[in-house]
PDB file of C-alpha atoms in Angstrom:
ATOM      1  CA  UNK A   1      15.405  42.622 -72.351  1.00  0.00           C
ATOM      2  CA  UNK A   2      11.881  41.783 -70.262  1.00  0.00           C
ATOM      3  CA  UNK A   3      11.676  38.720 -68.482  1.00  0.00           C
ATOM      4  CA  UNK A   4       8.597  36.549 -69.381  1.00  0.00           C
ATOM      5  CA  UNK A   5       6.038  34.978 -67.041  1.00  0.00           C
ATOM      6  CA  UNK A   6       7.814  31.698 -67.225  1.00  0.00           C
ATOM      7  CA  UNK A   7      11.446  33.494 -66.065  1.00  0.00           C
ATOM      8  CA  UNK A   8      10.474  34.964 -63.365  1.00  0.00           C
ATOM      9  CA  UNK A   9      12.355  34.067 -59.918  1.00  0.00           C
ATOM     10  CA  UNK A  10       9.562  32.425 -57.497  1.00  0.00           C
ATOM     11  CA  UNK A  11       8.624  34.768 -54.645  1.00  0.00           C
ATOM     12  CA  UNK A  12      10.684  34.212 -51.558  1.00  0.00           C
ATOM     13  CA  UNK A  13       9.635  31.757 -48.847  1.00  0.00           C
ATOM     14  CA  UNK A  14       8.487  33.570 -45.713  1.00  0.00           C
ATOM     15  CA  UNK A  15      10.781  33.137 -43.031  1.00  0.00           C
ATOM     16  CA  UNK A  16      10.563  30.790 -40.024  1.00  0.00           C
ATOM     17  CA  UNK A  17       9.168  33.156 -37.347  1.00  0.00           C
ATOM     18  CA  UNK A  18      11.178  33.339 -34.144  1.00  0.00           C
ATOM     19  CA  UNK A  19       8.214  33.162 -31.981  1.00  0.00           C
ATOM     20  CA  UNK A  20       6.901  29.829 -30.875  1.00  0.00           C
ATOM     21  CA  UNK A  21       3.624  28.916 -32.541  1.00  0.00           C
ATOM     22  CA  UNK A  22       0.595  28.440 -30.235  1.00  0.00           C
ATOM     23  CA  UNK A  23      -0.182  24.565 -29.430  1.00  0.00           C
ATOM     24  CA  UNK A  24      -3.495  23.519 -31.419  1.00  0.00           C
ATOM     25  CA  UNK A  25      -6.219  22.352 -29.140  1.00  0.00           C
ATOM     26  CA  UNK A  26      -5.789  18.615 -30.748  1.00  0.00           C
ATOM     27  CA  UNK A  27      -2.242  18.836 -29.119  1.00  0.00           C
ATOM     28  CA  UNK A  28      -3.475  20.236 -25.751  1.00  0.00           C
ATOM     29  CA  UNK A  29      -6.016  17.363 -25.517  1.00  0.00           C
ATOM     30  CA  UNK A  30      -3.785  14.842 -26.165  1.00  0.00           C
ATOM     31  CA  UNK A  31      -1.319  16.321 -23.722  1.00  0.00           C
ATOM     32  CA  UNK A  32      -3.926  16.599 -21.006  1.00  0.00           C
ATOM     33  CA  UNK A  33      -4.750  12.808 -21.982  1.00  0.00           C
ATOM     34  CA  UNK A  34      -1.349  11.818 -21.810  1.00  0.00           C
ATOM     35  CA  UNK A  35      -0.981  13.512 -18.308  1.00  0.00           C
ATOM     36  CA  UNK A  36      -4.277  11.859 -16.899  1.00  0.00           C
ATOM     37  CA  UNK A  37      -3.023   8.570 -17.913  1.00  0.00           C
ATOM     38  CA  UNK A  38       0.055   8.835 -16.262  1.00  0.00           C
ATOM     39  CA  UNK A  39      -1.395  10.359 -13.173  1.00  0.00           C
ATOM     40  CA  UNK A  40      -3.880   7.130 -13.001  1.00  0.00           C
ATOM     41  CA  UNK A  41      -0.743   4.708 -13.326  1.00  0.00           C
ATOM     42  CA  UNK A  42       1.346   6.729 -10.669  1.00  0.00           C
ATOM     43  CA  UNK A  43      -1.885   6.397  -8.276  1.00  0.00           C
ATOM     44  CA  UNK A  44      -2.174   2.817  -9.194  1.00  0.00           C
ATOM     45  CA  UNK A  45       1.175   2.211  -8.096  1.00  0.00           C
ATOM     46  CA  UNK A  46       0.929   4.061  -4.800  1.00  0.00           C
ATOM     47  CA  UNK A  47      -2.098   2.162  -3.816  1.00  0.00           C
ATOM     48  CA  UNK A  48      -0.221  -0.846  -4.739  1.00  0.00           C
ATOM     49  CA  UNK A  49       2.918  -0.265  -2.704  1.00  0.00           C
ATOM     50  CA  UNK A  50       0.631   1.066   0.285  1.00  0.00           C
ATOM     51  CA  UNK A  51      -1.311  -2.289   0.146  1.00  0.00           C
ATOM     52  CA  UNK A  52       1.512  -4.313   0.060  1.00  0.00           C
ATOM     53  CA  UNK A  53       3.083  -2.630   2.911  1.00  0.00           C
ATOM     54  CA  UNK A  54      -0.269  -2.828   5.352  1.00  0.00           C
ATOM     55  CA  UNK A  55      -0.533  -6.672   4.097  1.00  0.00           C
ATOM     56  CA  UNK A  56       3.084  -7.485   5.563  1.00  0.00           C
ATOM     57  CA  UNK A  57       2.133  -6.099   8.885  1.00  0.00           C
ATOM     58  CA  UNK A  58      -1.216  -8.130   8.851  1.00  0.00           C
ATOM     59  CA  UNK A  59       0.568 -11.293   7.978  1.00  0.00           C
ATOM     60  CA  UNK A  60       2.942 -10.641  10.987  1.00  0.00           C
ATOM     61  CA  UNK A  61      -0.106 -10.242  13.239  1.00  0.00           C
ATOM     62  CA  UNK A  62      -1.846 -13.234  11.796  1.00  0.00           C
ATOM     63  CA  UNK A  63       1.483 -15.117  12.361  1.00  0.00           C
ATOM     64  CA  UNK A  64       1.564 -13.952  16.047  1.00  0.00           C
ATOM     65  CA  UNK A  65      -2.491 -15.369  16.284  1.00  0.00           C
ATOM     66  CA  UNK A  66      -0.944 -18.552  14.824  1.00  0.00           C
ATOM     67  CA  UNK A  67       1.714 -18.373  17.479  1.00  0.00           C
ATOM     68  CA  UNK A  68      -0.998 -18.334  20.436  1.00  0.00           C
ATOM     69  CA  UNK A  69      -3.052 -20.934  19.073  1.00  0.00           C
ATOM     70  CA  UNK A  70       0.025 -23.238  18.909  1.00  0.00           C
ATOM     71  CA  UNK A  71       0.636 -22.472  22.486  1.00  0.00           C
ATOM     72  CA  UNK A  72      -3.048 -23.191  23.089  1.00  0.00           C
ATOM     73  CA  UNK A  73      -2.600 -26.487  21.717  1.00  0.00           C
ATOM     74  CA  UNK A  74       0.701 -26.883  23.989  1.00  0.00           C
ATOM     75  CA  UNK A  75      -1.362 -25.940  27.138  1.00  0.00           C
ATOM     76  CA  UNK A  76      -3.041 -29.227  26.467  1.00  0.00           C
ATOM     77  CA  UNK A  77      -0.250 -31.488  25.374  1.00  0.00           C
ATOM     78  CA  UNK A  78       2.334 -30.440  27.804  1.00  0.00           C
ATOM     79  CA  UNK A  79      -0.147 -30.030  30.836  1.00  0.00           C
ATOM     80  CA  UNK A  80      -0.912 -33.596  30.504  1.00  0.00           C
ATOM     81  CA  UNK A  81       2.686 -34.736  29.913  1.00  0.00           C
ATOM     82  CA  UNK A  82       4.052 -32.944  32.539  1.00  0.00           C
ATOM     83  CA  UNK A  83       1.677 -34.698  34.907  1.00  0.00           C
ATOM     84  CA  UNK A  84       2.723 -38.197  33.868  1.00  0.00           C
ATOM     85  CA  UNK A  85       6.640 -37.516  33.687  1.00  0.00           C
ATOM     86  CA  UNK A  86       7.941 -35.018  35.182  1.00  0.00           C
ATOM     87  CA  UNK A  87       5.916 -34.225  38.538  1.00  0.00           C
ATOM     88  CA  UNK A  88       4.606 -37.596  39.413  1.00  0.00           C
ATOM     89  CA  UNK A  89       6.165 -38.000  42.656  1.00  0.00           C
ATOM     90  CA  UNK A  90       6.779 -34.305  43.479  1.00  0.00           C
ATOM     91  CA  UNK A  91       3.290 -33.114  44.684  1.00  0.00           C
ATOM     92  CA  UNK A  92      -0.238 -34.287  43.898  1.00  0.00           C
ATOM     93  CA  UNK A  93      -0.624 -34.799  39.892  1.00  0.00           C
ATOM     94  CA  UNK A  94      -3.567 -32.234  40.016  1.00  0.00           C
ATOM     95  CA  UNK A  95      -1.541 -29.231  41.236  1.00  0.00           C
ATOM     96  CA  UNK A  96       1.387 -30.108  39.109  1.00  0.00           C
ATOM     97  CA  UNK A  97      -0.660 -30.130  35.873  1.00  0.00           C
ATOM     98  CA  UNK A  98      -2.546 -26.900  36.877  1.00  0.00           C
ATOM     99  CA  UNK A  99       0.997 -24.944  37.363  1.00  0.00           C
ATOM    100  CA  UNK A 100       2.361 -25.998  34.109  1.00  0.00           C
ATOM    101  CA  UNK A 101      -0.912 -25.112  32.454  1.00  0.00           C
ATOM    102  CA  UNK A 102      -1.125 -21.628  33.876  1.00  0.00           C
ATOM    103  CA  UNK A 103       1.927 -20.917  32.635  1.00  0.00           C
ATOM    104  CA  UNK A 104       1.388 -21.910  29.039  1.00  0.00           C
ATOM    105  CA  UNK A 105      -2.047 -19.909  29.190  1.00  0.00           C
ATOM    106  CA  UNK A 106      -0.094 -16.681  30.408  1.00  0.00           C
ATOM    107  CA  UNK A 107       2.430 -17.547  27.388  1.00  0.00           C
ATOM    108  CA  UNK A 108      -0.840 -18.168  24.920  1.00  0.00           C
ATOM    109  CA  UNK A 109      -2.446 -14.872  26.219  1.00  0.00           C
ATOM    110  CA  UNK A 110       0.232 -12.609  25.989  1.00  0.00           C
ATOM    111  CA  UNK A 111       0.847 -13.860  22.044  1.00  0.00           C
ATOM    112  CA  UNK A 112      -2.927 -13.283  21.286  1.00  0.00           C
ATOM    113  CA  UNK A 113      -2.833  -9.843  22.963  1.00  0.00           C
ATOM    114  CA  UNK A 114       0.378  -8.769  21.096  1.00  0.00           C
ATOM    115  CA  UNK A 115      -1.363 -10.107  17.849  1.00  0.00           C
ATOM    116  CA  UNK A 116      -4.673  -8.756  18.122  1.00  0.00           C
ATOM    117  CA  UNK A 117      -3.160  -5.300  18.948  1.00  0.00           C
ATOM    118  CA  UNK A 118      -0.801  -5.530  15.697  1.00  0.00           C
ATOM    119  CA  UNK A 119      -3.674  -6.504  13.698  1.00  0.00           C
ATOM    120  CA  UNK A 120      -5.815  -3.584  15.069  1.00  0.00           C
ATOM    121  CA  UNK A 121      -3.030  -1.253  14.039  1.00  0.00           C
ATOM    122  CA  UNK A 122      -3.145  -2.547  10.170  1.00  0.00           C
ATOM    123  CA  UNK A 123      -4.951   0.042   7.650  1.00  0.00           C
ATOM    124  CA  UNK A 124      -5.681  -1.319   4.616  1.00  0.00           C
ATOM    125  CA  UNK A 125      -7.189   1.757   3.081  1.00  0.00           C
ATOM    126  CA  UNK A 126      -4.515   3.579   0.837  1.00  0.00           C
ATOM    127  CA  UNK A 127      -4.490   6.903   2.949  1.00  0.00           C
ATOM    128  CA  UNK A 128      -1.290   8.377   0.709  1.00  0.00           C
ATOM    129  CA  UNK A 129      -3.127   7.412  -2.445  1.00  0.00           C
ATOM    130  CA  UNK A 130      -6.664   9.128  -1.233  1.00  0.00           C
ATOM    131  CA  UNK A 131      -4.930  12.399  -0.199  1.00  0.00           C
ATOM    132  CA  UNK A 132      -3.204  12.443  -3.325  1.00  0.00           C
ATOM    133  CA  UNK A 133      -6.624  11.999  -5.079  1.00  0.00           C
ATOM    134  CA  UNK A 134      -8.250  14.496  -3.333  1.00  0.00           C
ATOM    135  CA  UNK A 135      -5.442  17.072  -4.081  1.00  0.00           C
ATOM    136  CA  UNK A 136      -5.668  15.892  -7.716  1.00  0.00           C
ATOM    137  CA  UNK A 137      -9.306  16.634  -7.607  1.00  0.00           C
ATOM    138  CA  UNK A 138      -8.882  19.986  -5.995  1.00  0.00           C
ATOM    139  CA  UNK A 139      -6.167  21.076  -8.859  1.00  0.00           C
ATOM    140  CA  UNK A 140      -8.522  19.601 -11.235  1.00  0.00           C
ATOM    141  CA  UNK A 141     -11.037  21.768 -10.361  1.00  0.00           C
ATOM    142  CA  UNK A 142      -8.893  25.011  -9.707  1.00  0.00           C
ATOM    143  CA  UNK A 143      -5.901  24.537 -11.987  1.00  0.00           C
ATOM    144  CA  UNK A 144      -4.345  27.888 -11.321  1.00  0.00           C
ATOM    145  CA  UNK A 145      -3.987  27.796  -7.514  1.00  0.00           C
TER     146      UNK A 145
END
C-alpha cells in the first residue's frame, strides 16, 4: 500500500552543527559598545582615585601652611606677652621681646618652607589615567599589536 501525501513522515530536522556559528555584525558592535563603556567607567574610577589621593596630599600641605599662619600670629602675641610678664626684670624689655619673636619666626619659617615644598609636590593631573588612555588609543588604532 502506498503512502499518501498526508501520511508521509516529516523530513528529518537538520542536526545542530558542532562548529560554533560566526557572531553577527550586530553582536560584534554590541560587544564593542559594552567594552567601550566598561573602559570609560574604569578610566573614570581610576581618575577619581588619583585625584582623591592628590587632594589628600594637598590638604596636608595646606594644613602646614595654616600652622605657619598660626605661628605667625603667635609671633606677635607671645612676643608682646613675653616682654610684659616673663622678662621684665631680666634684661631690657626690647631685647627680650626680640629673642622670643625670633624663635617663633624660625618655627613659622620652617613650617612655611615644609608646607610649600609639599604643596609643590602635589600633582592633580591623573598620570595613570592619562597613560592608560594613551595605551587605549594606541590599541584602538592597532588592535592586533
